[in-house]
Tab-separated table of C-alpha atoms in Angstrom:
chain	number	residue	atom	x	y	z
T	370	PHE	CA	-52.006	32.164	52.342
T	371	GLY	CA	-51.308	35.305	50.385
T	372	SER	CA	-47.793	36.206	49.359
T	373	SER	CA	-47.735	39.086	51.854
T	374	HIS	CA	-48.508	36.699	54.721
T	375	PHE	CA	-45.856	34.222	53.582
T	376	GLY	CA	-43.300	36.971	53.060
T	377	SER	CA	-44.058	38.564	56.414
T	378	ARG	CA	-43.296	35.295	58.204
T	379	CYS	CA	-39.941	35.069	56.450
T	380	VAL	CA	-39.109	38.731	57.080
T	381	SER	CA	-39.771	38.382	60.790
T	382	ARG	CA	-37.339	35.460	61.048
T	383	LEU	CA	-34.574	36.999	58.953
T	384	PRO	CA	-34.781	40.761	59.397
T	385	LEU	CA	-31.243	41.558	58.173
T	386	ALA	CA	-31.630	39.699	54.902
T	387	ALA	CA	-34.995	41.311	54.338
T	388	GLN	CA	-33.520	44.762	54.737
T	389	THR	CA	-30.496	44.201	52.489
T	390	VAL	CA	-31.998	42.114	49.680
T	391	PRO	CA	-34.749	43.699	47.584
T	392	ARG	CA	-37.899	41.606	47.244
T	393	PHE	CA	-36.665	39.025	49.755
T	394	ASP	CA	-40.203	37.743	50.380
T	395	VAL	CA	-40.710	37.042	46.661
T	396	ALA	CA	-37.388	35.189	46.425
T	397	VAL	CA	-38.234	33.015	49.436
T	398	ALA	CA	-41.693	32.255	48.079
T	399	MET	CA	-40.268	31.294	44.678
T	400	ALA	CA	-37.617	29.060	46.266
T	401	ALA	CA	-40.236	27.294	48.380
T	402	LEU	CA	-42.518	26.836	45.380
T	403	SER	CA	-39.663	25.502	43.245
T	404	SER	CA	-38.632	22.958	45.863
T	405	HIS	CA	-42.228	21.740	46.231
T	406	LEU	CA	-42.652	21.460	42.464
T	407	PHE	CA	-39.387	19.521	42.204
T	408	LEU	CA	-40.495	17.040	44.887
T	409	ALA	CA	-43.943	16.659	43.342
T	410	THR	CA	-42.382	16.007	39.949
T	411	LEU	CA	-39.848	13.546	41.334
T	412	PHE	CA	-42.333	11.552	43.377
T	413	GLY	CA	-45.064	11.774	40.757
T	414	THR	CA	-42.949	9.947	38.167
T	415	GLY	CA	-42.895	6.637	40.012
T	416	VAL	CA	-39.120	6.823	40.468
T	417	PHE	CA	-39.683	6.903	44.204
T	418	ALA	CA	-42.925	5.046	44.720
T	419	LEU	CA	-44.680	4.437	48.011
T	420	ASN	CA	-43.508	1.183	49.527
T	421	SER	CA	-45.678	-0.914	51.783
T	422	THR	CA	-45.440	-3.966	53.912
T	423	MET	CA	-48.268	-6.436	53.344
T	424	VAL	CA	-49.243	-8.928	56.058
T	425	ASP	CA	-52.372	-10.889	56.853
T	426	LEU	CA	-54.872	-9.437	59.299
T	427	SER	CA	-54.426	-12.539	61.499
T	428	CYS	CA	-50.624	-12.205	61.490
T	429	PRO	CA	-49.609	-8.530	61.701
T	430	ASN	CA	-46.291	-9.339	63.413
T	431	ILE	CA	-44.424	-12.374	64.663
T	432	GLU	CA	-45.700	-12.052	68.262
T	433	ASP	CA	-49.372	-11.998	67.268
T	434	CYS	CA	-49.102	-14.740	64.658
T	435	VAL	CA	-50.271	-18.277	65.357
T	436	GLY	CA	-48.658	-20.694	62.937
T	437	LEU	CA	-47.012	-19.764	59.667
T	438	GLY	CA	-47.179	-16.157	58.548
T	439	GLY	CA	-45.693	-14.122	55.737
T	440	CYS	CA	-44.824	-10.552	54.924
T	441	TYR	CA	-44.147	-8.863	51.566
T	442	GLU	CA	-42.380	-5.566	50.974
T	443	ALA	CA	-42.830	-3.801	47.645
T	444	ASP	CA	-44.270	-0.772	45.951
T	445	THR	CA	-47.896	-0.504	47.049
T	446	SER	CA	-49.140	-0.494	43.439
T	447	PHE	CA	-47.142	-3.632	42.686
T	448	LEU	CA	-48.684	-5.449	45.654
T	449	LEU	CA	-52.191	-4.355	44.673
T	450	ASP	CA	-51.910	-4.859	40.910
T	451	CYS	CA	-49.558	-7.802	40.635
T	452	MET	CA	-49.765	-9.865	43.808
T	453	ILE	CA	-53.259	-9.820	45.331
T	454	GLY	CA	-55.410	-12.238	43.365
T	455	GLU	CA	-52.459	-13.237	41.176
T	456	ALA	CA	-49.870	-15.071	43.308
T	457	TYR	CA	-50.569	-18.443	44.931
T	458	VAL	CA	-48.521	-17.863	48.081
T	459	VAL	CA	-50.122	-14.462	48.632
T	460	GLU	CA	-53.615	-15.897	48.272
T	461	SER	CA	-52.991	-18.836	50.597
T	462	LEU	CA	-50.763	-17.173	53.211
T	463	ILE	CA	-52.209	-13.624	53.189
T	464	PRO	CA	-55.937	-14.017	52.404
T	465	ASN	CA	-56.853	-10.804	54.263
T	466	PRO	CA	-54.062	-8.367	53.364
T	467	VAL	CA	-53.258	-5.358	55.510
T	468	PHE	CA	-50.807	-2.660	54.397
T	469	LEU	CA	-48.366	-1.116	56.864
T	470	GLN	CA	-45.666	1.514	56.497
T	471	THR	CA	-42.844	-0.344	58.234
T	472	SER	CA	-40.394	-3.118	57.406
T	473	CYS	CA	-41.052	-6.831	57.649
T	474	LEU	CA	-37.881	-7.197	59.723
T	475	SER	CA	-39.178	-4.685	62.276
T	476	LEU	CA	-42.301	-6.851	62.599
T	477	GLY	CA	-40.130	-9.889	63.384
T	478	PHE	CA	-40.418	-11.713	60.049
T	479	LYS	CA	-37.301	-13.442	58.679
T	480	ILE	CA	-35.613	-13.592	55.286
T	481	LEU	CA	-35.759	-16.988	53.565
T	482	THR	CA	-32.303	-18.370	52.735
T	483	ARG	CA	-33.144	-21.529	50.778
T	484	THR	CA	-34.435	-19.955	47.558
T	485	TRP	CA	-32.585	-20.713	44.317
T	486	THR	CA	-30.779	-17.359	44.707
T	487	GLY	CA	-30.073	-17.858	48.417
T	488	THR	CA	-32.389	-15.074	49.572
T	489	SER	CA	-35.978	-13.918	49.408
T	490	VAL	CA	-34.869	-10.254	49.454
T	491	PRO	CA	-35.646	-9.624	46.664
T	492	ASP	CA	-37.833	-12.616	45.935
T	493	PRO	CA	-36.573	-14.276	42.718
T	494	CYS	CA	-40.061	-15.428	41.747
T	495	TYR	CA	-41.361	-11.893	41.279
T	496	GLY	CA	-38.597	-10.474	39.116
T	497	GLY	CA	-36.971	-8.699	42.037
T	498	TRP	CA	-39.920	-6.323	42.473
T	499	ALA	CA	-40.961	-7.706	45.895
T	500	SER	CA	-39.244	-9.125	48.956
T	501	PHE	CA	-40.693	-11.912	51.093
T	502	TYR	CA	-40.236	-12.746	54.769
T	503	ALA	CA	-41.745	-15.542	56.896
T	504	THR	CA	-42.293	-16.288	60.557
T	505	ASP	CA	-40.521	-19.652	60.263
T	506	GLU	CA	-38.367	-20.789	57.339
T	507	ASP	CA	-38.673	-24.537	58.059
T	508	ALA	CA	-42.468	-24.342	58.287
T	509	PHE	CA	-42.569	-22.270	55.095
T	510	TRP	CA	-40.603	-24.817	53.023
T	511	GLU	CA	-42.611	-27.676	54.518
T	512	ARG	CA	-45.848	-26.046	53.346
T	513	TYR	CA	-44.462	-24.583	50.101
T	514	PRO	CA	-41.752	-26.862	48.612
T	515	LEU	CA	-39.084	-25.061	46.577
T	516	GLU	CA	-39.712	-27.286	43.546
T	517	ARG	CA	-43.290	-26.009	43.284
T	518	PHE	CA	-42.010	-22.445	42.916
T	519	GLU	CA	-39.606	-23.351	40.130
T	520	ASP	CA	-41.967	-25.728	38.290
T	521	THR	CA	-45.434	-24.287	38.891
T	522	TRP	CA	-46.127	-21.176	40.956
T	523	CYS	CA	-43.532	-18.761	39.588
T	524	PRO	CA	-44.118	-19.632	35.910
T	525	GLU	CA	-47.901	-19.381	36.454
T	526	TRP	CA	-47.555	-15.917	38.011
T	527	GLN	CA	-45.118	-14.766	35.329
T	528	SER	CA	-47.564	-15.885	32.620
T	529	ALA	CA	-50.590	-14.352	34.341
T	530	VAL	CA	-48.997	-10.904	34.780
T	531	PRO	CA	-46.051	-10.747	32.356
T	532	THR	CA	-45.713	-6.972	32.467
T	533	CYS	CA	-45.316	-7.118	36.240
T	534	TYR	CA	-42.499	-9.650	35.999
T	535	SER	CA	-40.548	-8.650	32.924
T	536	SER	CA	-40.571	-4.890	32.943
T	537	GLY	CA	-41.840	-3.790	36.308
T	538	SER	CA	-44.733	-2.091	34.590
T	539	ILE	CA	-47.749	-1.348	36.729
T	540	ASN	CA	-50.807	0.211	35.118
T	541	GLY	CA	-48.646	1.460	32.282
T	542	THR	CA	-45.989	3.034	34.532
T	543	GLN	CA	-42.495	1.738	33.835
T	544	PHE	CA	-40.341	1.149	36.932
T	545	VAL	CA	-37.038	0.164	35.312
């Protein structure tokens, strides 16, 4: 689009302003450009990162899940860099991860209430950077006893990817 085309669209919608304000088309173009640059700068910093929901291919929602299923919500980069291949529960419960742009609650998954903080939103194991939901809380704790998180799985993950846990750093980008 050339500036004359952009300006002509604006002039046709606001003929009075175009007649009374000199260089109206240039002002509109500059305002549009500035707003786009602001949004690109804001979203490009990682302040507002793309969030995803991660489920297993065999359990995309509670209705289509047979047995125990899980769902994580977090920044997409965090899930890719810090969870897949790094966290025991992710590897055993979500071996074939699928990313969706919706909430775990909307898929029917439930918040766990028996963690040491009383909630899995955010999940205390992952430094508050991810939230976990399950299809069935009783089945989850039967398969994954709370003591194993405190004694083994969480410390192992925190040691394996310390920058993910302690500072929220993903590929050198600081999220604190």
